[in-house]
mmCIF file of C-alpha atoms in Angstrom:
data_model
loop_
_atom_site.group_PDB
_atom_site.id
_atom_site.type_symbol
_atom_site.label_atom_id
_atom_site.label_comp_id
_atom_site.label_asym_id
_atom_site.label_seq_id
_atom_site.Cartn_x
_atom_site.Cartn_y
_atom_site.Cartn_z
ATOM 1 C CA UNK G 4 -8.806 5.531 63.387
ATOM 2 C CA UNK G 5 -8.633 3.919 60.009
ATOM 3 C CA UNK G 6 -9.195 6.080 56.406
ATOM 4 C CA UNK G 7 -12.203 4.059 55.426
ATOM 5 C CA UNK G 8 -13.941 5.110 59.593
ATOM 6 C CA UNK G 9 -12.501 8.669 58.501
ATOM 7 C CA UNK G 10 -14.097 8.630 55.316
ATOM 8 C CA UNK G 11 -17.423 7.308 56.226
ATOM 9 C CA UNK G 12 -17.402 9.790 59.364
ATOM 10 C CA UNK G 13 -16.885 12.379 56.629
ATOM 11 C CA UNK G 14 -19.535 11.677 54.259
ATOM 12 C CA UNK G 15 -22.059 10.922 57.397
ATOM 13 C CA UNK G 16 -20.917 14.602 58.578
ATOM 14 C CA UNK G 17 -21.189 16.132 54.893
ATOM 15 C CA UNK G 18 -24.951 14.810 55.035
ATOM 16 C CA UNK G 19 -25.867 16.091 58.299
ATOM 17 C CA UNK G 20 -24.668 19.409 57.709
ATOM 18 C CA UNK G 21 -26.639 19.441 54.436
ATOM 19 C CA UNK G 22 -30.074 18.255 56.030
ATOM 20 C CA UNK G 23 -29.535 20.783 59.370
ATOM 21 C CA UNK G 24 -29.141 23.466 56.218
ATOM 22 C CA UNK G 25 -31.955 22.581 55.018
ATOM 23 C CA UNK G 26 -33.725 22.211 58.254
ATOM 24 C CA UNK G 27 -32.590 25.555 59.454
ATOM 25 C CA UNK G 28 -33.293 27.518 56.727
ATOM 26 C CA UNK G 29 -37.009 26.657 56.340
ATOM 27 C CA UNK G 30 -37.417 27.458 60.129
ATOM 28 C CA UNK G 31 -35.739 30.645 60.110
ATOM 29 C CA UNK G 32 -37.872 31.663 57.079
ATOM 30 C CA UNK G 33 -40.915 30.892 58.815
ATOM 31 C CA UNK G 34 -39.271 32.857 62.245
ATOM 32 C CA UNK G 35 -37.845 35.888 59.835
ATOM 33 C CA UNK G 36 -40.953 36.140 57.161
ATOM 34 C CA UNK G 37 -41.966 39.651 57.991
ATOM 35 C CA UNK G 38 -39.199 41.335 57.331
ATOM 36 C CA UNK G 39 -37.651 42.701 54.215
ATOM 37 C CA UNK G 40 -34.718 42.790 54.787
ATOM 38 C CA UNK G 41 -32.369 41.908 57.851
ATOM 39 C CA UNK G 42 -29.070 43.108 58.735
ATOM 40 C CA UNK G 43 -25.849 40.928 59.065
ATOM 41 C CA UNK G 44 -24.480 42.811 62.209
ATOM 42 C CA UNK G 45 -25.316 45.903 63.673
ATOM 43 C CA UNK G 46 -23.082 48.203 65.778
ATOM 44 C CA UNK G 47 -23.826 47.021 69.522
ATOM 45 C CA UNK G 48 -23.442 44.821 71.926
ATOM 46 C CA UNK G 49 -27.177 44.988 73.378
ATOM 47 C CA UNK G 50 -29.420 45.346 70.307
ATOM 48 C CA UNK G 51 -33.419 44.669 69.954
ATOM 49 C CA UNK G 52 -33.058 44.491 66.371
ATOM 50 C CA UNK G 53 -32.971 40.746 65.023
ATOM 51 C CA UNK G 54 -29.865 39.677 62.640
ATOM 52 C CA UNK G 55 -28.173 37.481 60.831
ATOM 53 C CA UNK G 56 -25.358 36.717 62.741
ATOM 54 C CA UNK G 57 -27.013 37.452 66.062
ATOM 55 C CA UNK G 58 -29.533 34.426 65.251
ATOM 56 C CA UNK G 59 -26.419 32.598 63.613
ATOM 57 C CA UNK G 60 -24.340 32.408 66.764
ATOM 58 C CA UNK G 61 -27.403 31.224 69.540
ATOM 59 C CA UNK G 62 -28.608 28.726 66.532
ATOM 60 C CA UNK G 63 -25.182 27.061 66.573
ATOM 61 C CA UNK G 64 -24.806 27.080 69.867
ATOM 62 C CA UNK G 65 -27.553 25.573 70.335
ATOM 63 C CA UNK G 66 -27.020 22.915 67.441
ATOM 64 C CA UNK G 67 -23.418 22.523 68.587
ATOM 65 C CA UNK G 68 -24.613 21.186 71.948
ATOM 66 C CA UNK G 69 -27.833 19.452 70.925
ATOM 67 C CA UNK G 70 -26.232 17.385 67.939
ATOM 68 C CA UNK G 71 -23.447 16.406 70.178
ATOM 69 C CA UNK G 72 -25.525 14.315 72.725
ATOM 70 C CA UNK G 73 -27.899 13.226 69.425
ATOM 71 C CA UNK G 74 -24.378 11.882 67.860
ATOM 72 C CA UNK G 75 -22.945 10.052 70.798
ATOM 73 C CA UNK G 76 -26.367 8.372 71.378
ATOM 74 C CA UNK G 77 -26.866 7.188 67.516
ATOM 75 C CA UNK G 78 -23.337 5.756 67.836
ATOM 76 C CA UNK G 79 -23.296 1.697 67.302
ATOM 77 C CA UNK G 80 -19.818 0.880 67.701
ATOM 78 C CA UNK G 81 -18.134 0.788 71.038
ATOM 79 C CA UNK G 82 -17.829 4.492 72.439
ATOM 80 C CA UNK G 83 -16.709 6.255 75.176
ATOM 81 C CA UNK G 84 -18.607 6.781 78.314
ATOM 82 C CA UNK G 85 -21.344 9.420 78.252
ATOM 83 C CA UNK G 86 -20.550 11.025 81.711
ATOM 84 C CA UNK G 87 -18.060 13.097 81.937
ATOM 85 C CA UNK G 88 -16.500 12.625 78.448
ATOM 86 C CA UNK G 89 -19.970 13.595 76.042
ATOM 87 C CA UNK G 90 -20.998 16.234 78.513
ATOM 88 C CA UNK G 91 -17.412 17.788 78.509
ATOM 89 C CA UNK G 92 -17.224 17.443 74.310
ATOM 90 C CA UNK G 93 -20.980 19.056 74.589
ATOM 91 C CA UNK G 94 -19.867 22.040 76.718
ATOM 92 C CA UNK G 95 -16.340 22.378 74.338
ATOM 93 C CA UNK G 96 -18.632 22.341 71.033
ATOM 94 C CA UNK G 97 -20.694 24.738 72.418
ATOM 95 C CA UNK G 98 -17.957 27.289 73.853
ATOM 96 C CA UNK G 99 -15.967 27.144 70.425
ATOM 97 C CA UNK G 100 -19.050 27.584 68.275
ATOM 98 C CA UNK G 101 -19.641 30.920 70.224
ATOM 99 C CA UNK G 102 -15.811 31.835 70.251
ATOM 100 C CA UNK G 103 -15.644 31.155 66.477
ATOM 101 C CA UNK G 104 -19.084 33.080 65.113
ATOM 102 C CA UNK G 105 -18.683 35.960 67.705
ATOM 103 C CA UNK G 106 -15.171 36.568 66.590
ATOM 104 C CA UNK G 107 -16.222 36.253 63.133
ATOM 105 C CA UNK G 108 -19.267 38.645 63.684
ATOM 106 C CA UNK G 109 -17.154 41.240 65.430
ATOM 107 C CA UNK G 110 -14.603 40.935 62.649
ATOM 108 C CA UNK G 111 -17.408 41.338 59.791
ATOM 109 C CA UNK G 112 -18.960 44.416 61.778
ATOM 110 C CA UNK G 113 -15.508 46.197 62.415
ATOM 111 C CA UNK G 114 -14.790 45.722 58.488
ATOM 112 C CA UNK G 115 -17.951 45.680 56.789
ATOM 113 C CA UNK G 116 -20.102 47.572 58.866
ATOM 114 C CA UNK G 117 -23.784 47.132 58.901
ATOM 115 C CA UNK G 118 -24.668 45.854 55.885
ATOM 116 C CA UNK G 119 -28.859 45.033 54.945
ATOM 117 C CA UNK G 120 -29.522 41.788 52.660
ATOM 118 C CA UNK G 121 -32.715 40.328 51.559
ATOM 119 C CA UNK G 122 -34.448 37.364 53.680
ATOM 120 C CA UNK G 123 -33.144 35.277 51.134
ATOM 121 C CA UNK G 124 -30.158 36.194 51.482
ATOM 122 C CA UNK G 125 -29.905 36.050 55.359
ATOM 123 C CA UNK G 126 -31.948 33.092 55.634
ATOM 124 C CA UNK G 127 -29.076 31.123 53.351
ATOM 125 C CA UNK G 128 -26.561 32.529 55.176
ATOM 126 C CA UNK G 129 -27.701 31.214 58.538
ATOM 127 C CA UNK G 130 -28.558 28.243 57.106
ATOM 128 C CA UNK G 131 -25.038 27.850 55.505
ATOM 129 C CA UNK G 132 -23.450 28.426 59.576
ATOM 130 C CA UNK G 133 -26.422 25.954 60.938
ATOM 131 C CA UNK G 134 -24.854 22.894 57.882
ATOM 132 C CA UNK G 135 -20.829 24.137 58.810
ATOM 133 C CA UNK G 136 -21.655 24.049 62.874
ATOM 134 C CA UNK G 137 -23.937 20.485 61.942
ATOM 135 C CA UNK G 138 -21.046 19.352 60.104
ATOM 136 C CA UNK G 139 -18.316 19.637 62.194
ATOM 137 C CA UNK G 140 -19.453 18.966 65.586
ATOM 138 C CA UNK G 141 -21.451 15.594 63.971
ATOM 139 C CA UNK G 142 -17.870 14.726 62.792
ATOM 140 C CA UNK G 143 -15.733 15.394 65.758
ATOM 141 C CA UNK G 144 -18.377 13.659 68.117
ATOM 142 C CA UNK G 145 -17.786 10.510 66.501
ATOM 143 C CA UNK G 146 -14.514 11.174 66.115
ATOM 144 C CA UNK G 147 -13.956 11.818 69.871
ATOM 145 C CA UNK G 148 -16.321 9.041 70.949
ATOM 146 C CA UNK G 149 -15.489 5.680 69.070
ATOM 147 C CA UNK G 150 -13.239 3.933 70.583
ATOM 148 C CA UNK G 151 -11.197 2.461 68.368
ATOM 149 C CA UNK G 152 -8.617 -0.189 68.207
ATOM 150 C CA UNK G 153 -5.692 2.503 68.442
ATOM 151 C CA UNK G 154 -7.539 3.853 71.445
ATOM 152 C CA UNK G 155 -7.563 0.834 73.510
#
C-alpha cells in the first residue's frame, strides 16, 4: 500500500474516531445523567455498580466489531472477500479491544484504586476510548481489506 492510500486511510480513520467521540459521548450522557459522579474501576470482578471503564470495555467491543463490518461494506476499491476474511478481522478487533481495555482497567485499579470523577469527566473519558477503538479498527479494516496492487 502506497503513502498517499496510507495517508488518506489515516485522515478517514482520524475523522471517524472523532465523530464516534462525539457520538458516544452524547449517548452515554443521556445513559449516565443521574449520577454524580461515577467511578473509573471498582475492586471486583462481578460488580452492580456502573463505571467508566466497565461501560468503556463492552462499548468498544461492541464498536470494534460493529465498525468493522460498517468499514468493509463502505469500501469502493477492490477488497477482500467478506466470508471468512471480515468475519475473522471482526472477531480479532473485537478480542483485542477486550484484551487491551481489560488489561488496562485491571492495571488502573491495581495502581490507582477506585477513584470517583464527575459525569463530565467519565463521560469524556469513555468517549475518548469509543474515538481511539473507532479509530483504529476503521483504519486497520481498510487496511486489511483493500487489495492492493502489492497484494495481488
Amino acid at each position: 500500500m502506497n503513502t498517499e492510500m496510507k495517508s488518506k486511510l489515516m485522515k478517514g480513520a482520524v475523522k471517524t474516531g472523532v465523530i464516534n467521540a462525539i457520538i458516544n459521548i452524547v449517548i452515554q450522557y443521556f445513559l449516565l445523567r443521574r449520577k454524580a459522579t461515577i467511578p473509573i474501576s471498582v475492586d471486583s470482578i462481578t460488580n452492580t455498580t456502573e463505571t467508566v471503564l466497565g461501560t468503556a470495555v463492552m462499548l468498544a467491543i461492541t464498536l470494534s466489531v460493529i465498525l468493522t463490518f460498517i468499514a468493509y461494506f463502505g469500501i469502493k476499491e477492490k477488497k477482500m472477500s467478506f466470508f471468512p476474511n471480515t468475519v475473522l478481522l471482526a472477531l480479532k478487533n473485537g478480542f483485542v479491544t477486550f484484551g487491551i481495555l481489560t488489561s488496562l482497567a485491571v492495571l488502573w485499579q491495581k495502581y490507582m484504586g477506585t477513584v470517583a470523577v464527575s459525569l463530565v469527566v467519565g463521560i469524556i473519558i469513555i468517549g475518548v476510548i469509543a474515538g481511539l477503538v473507532s479509530g483504529f479498527v476503521n483504519y486497520l479494516t481498510l487496511k486489511e481489506s483493500i487489495i492492493s496492487e502489492e497484494k495481488k
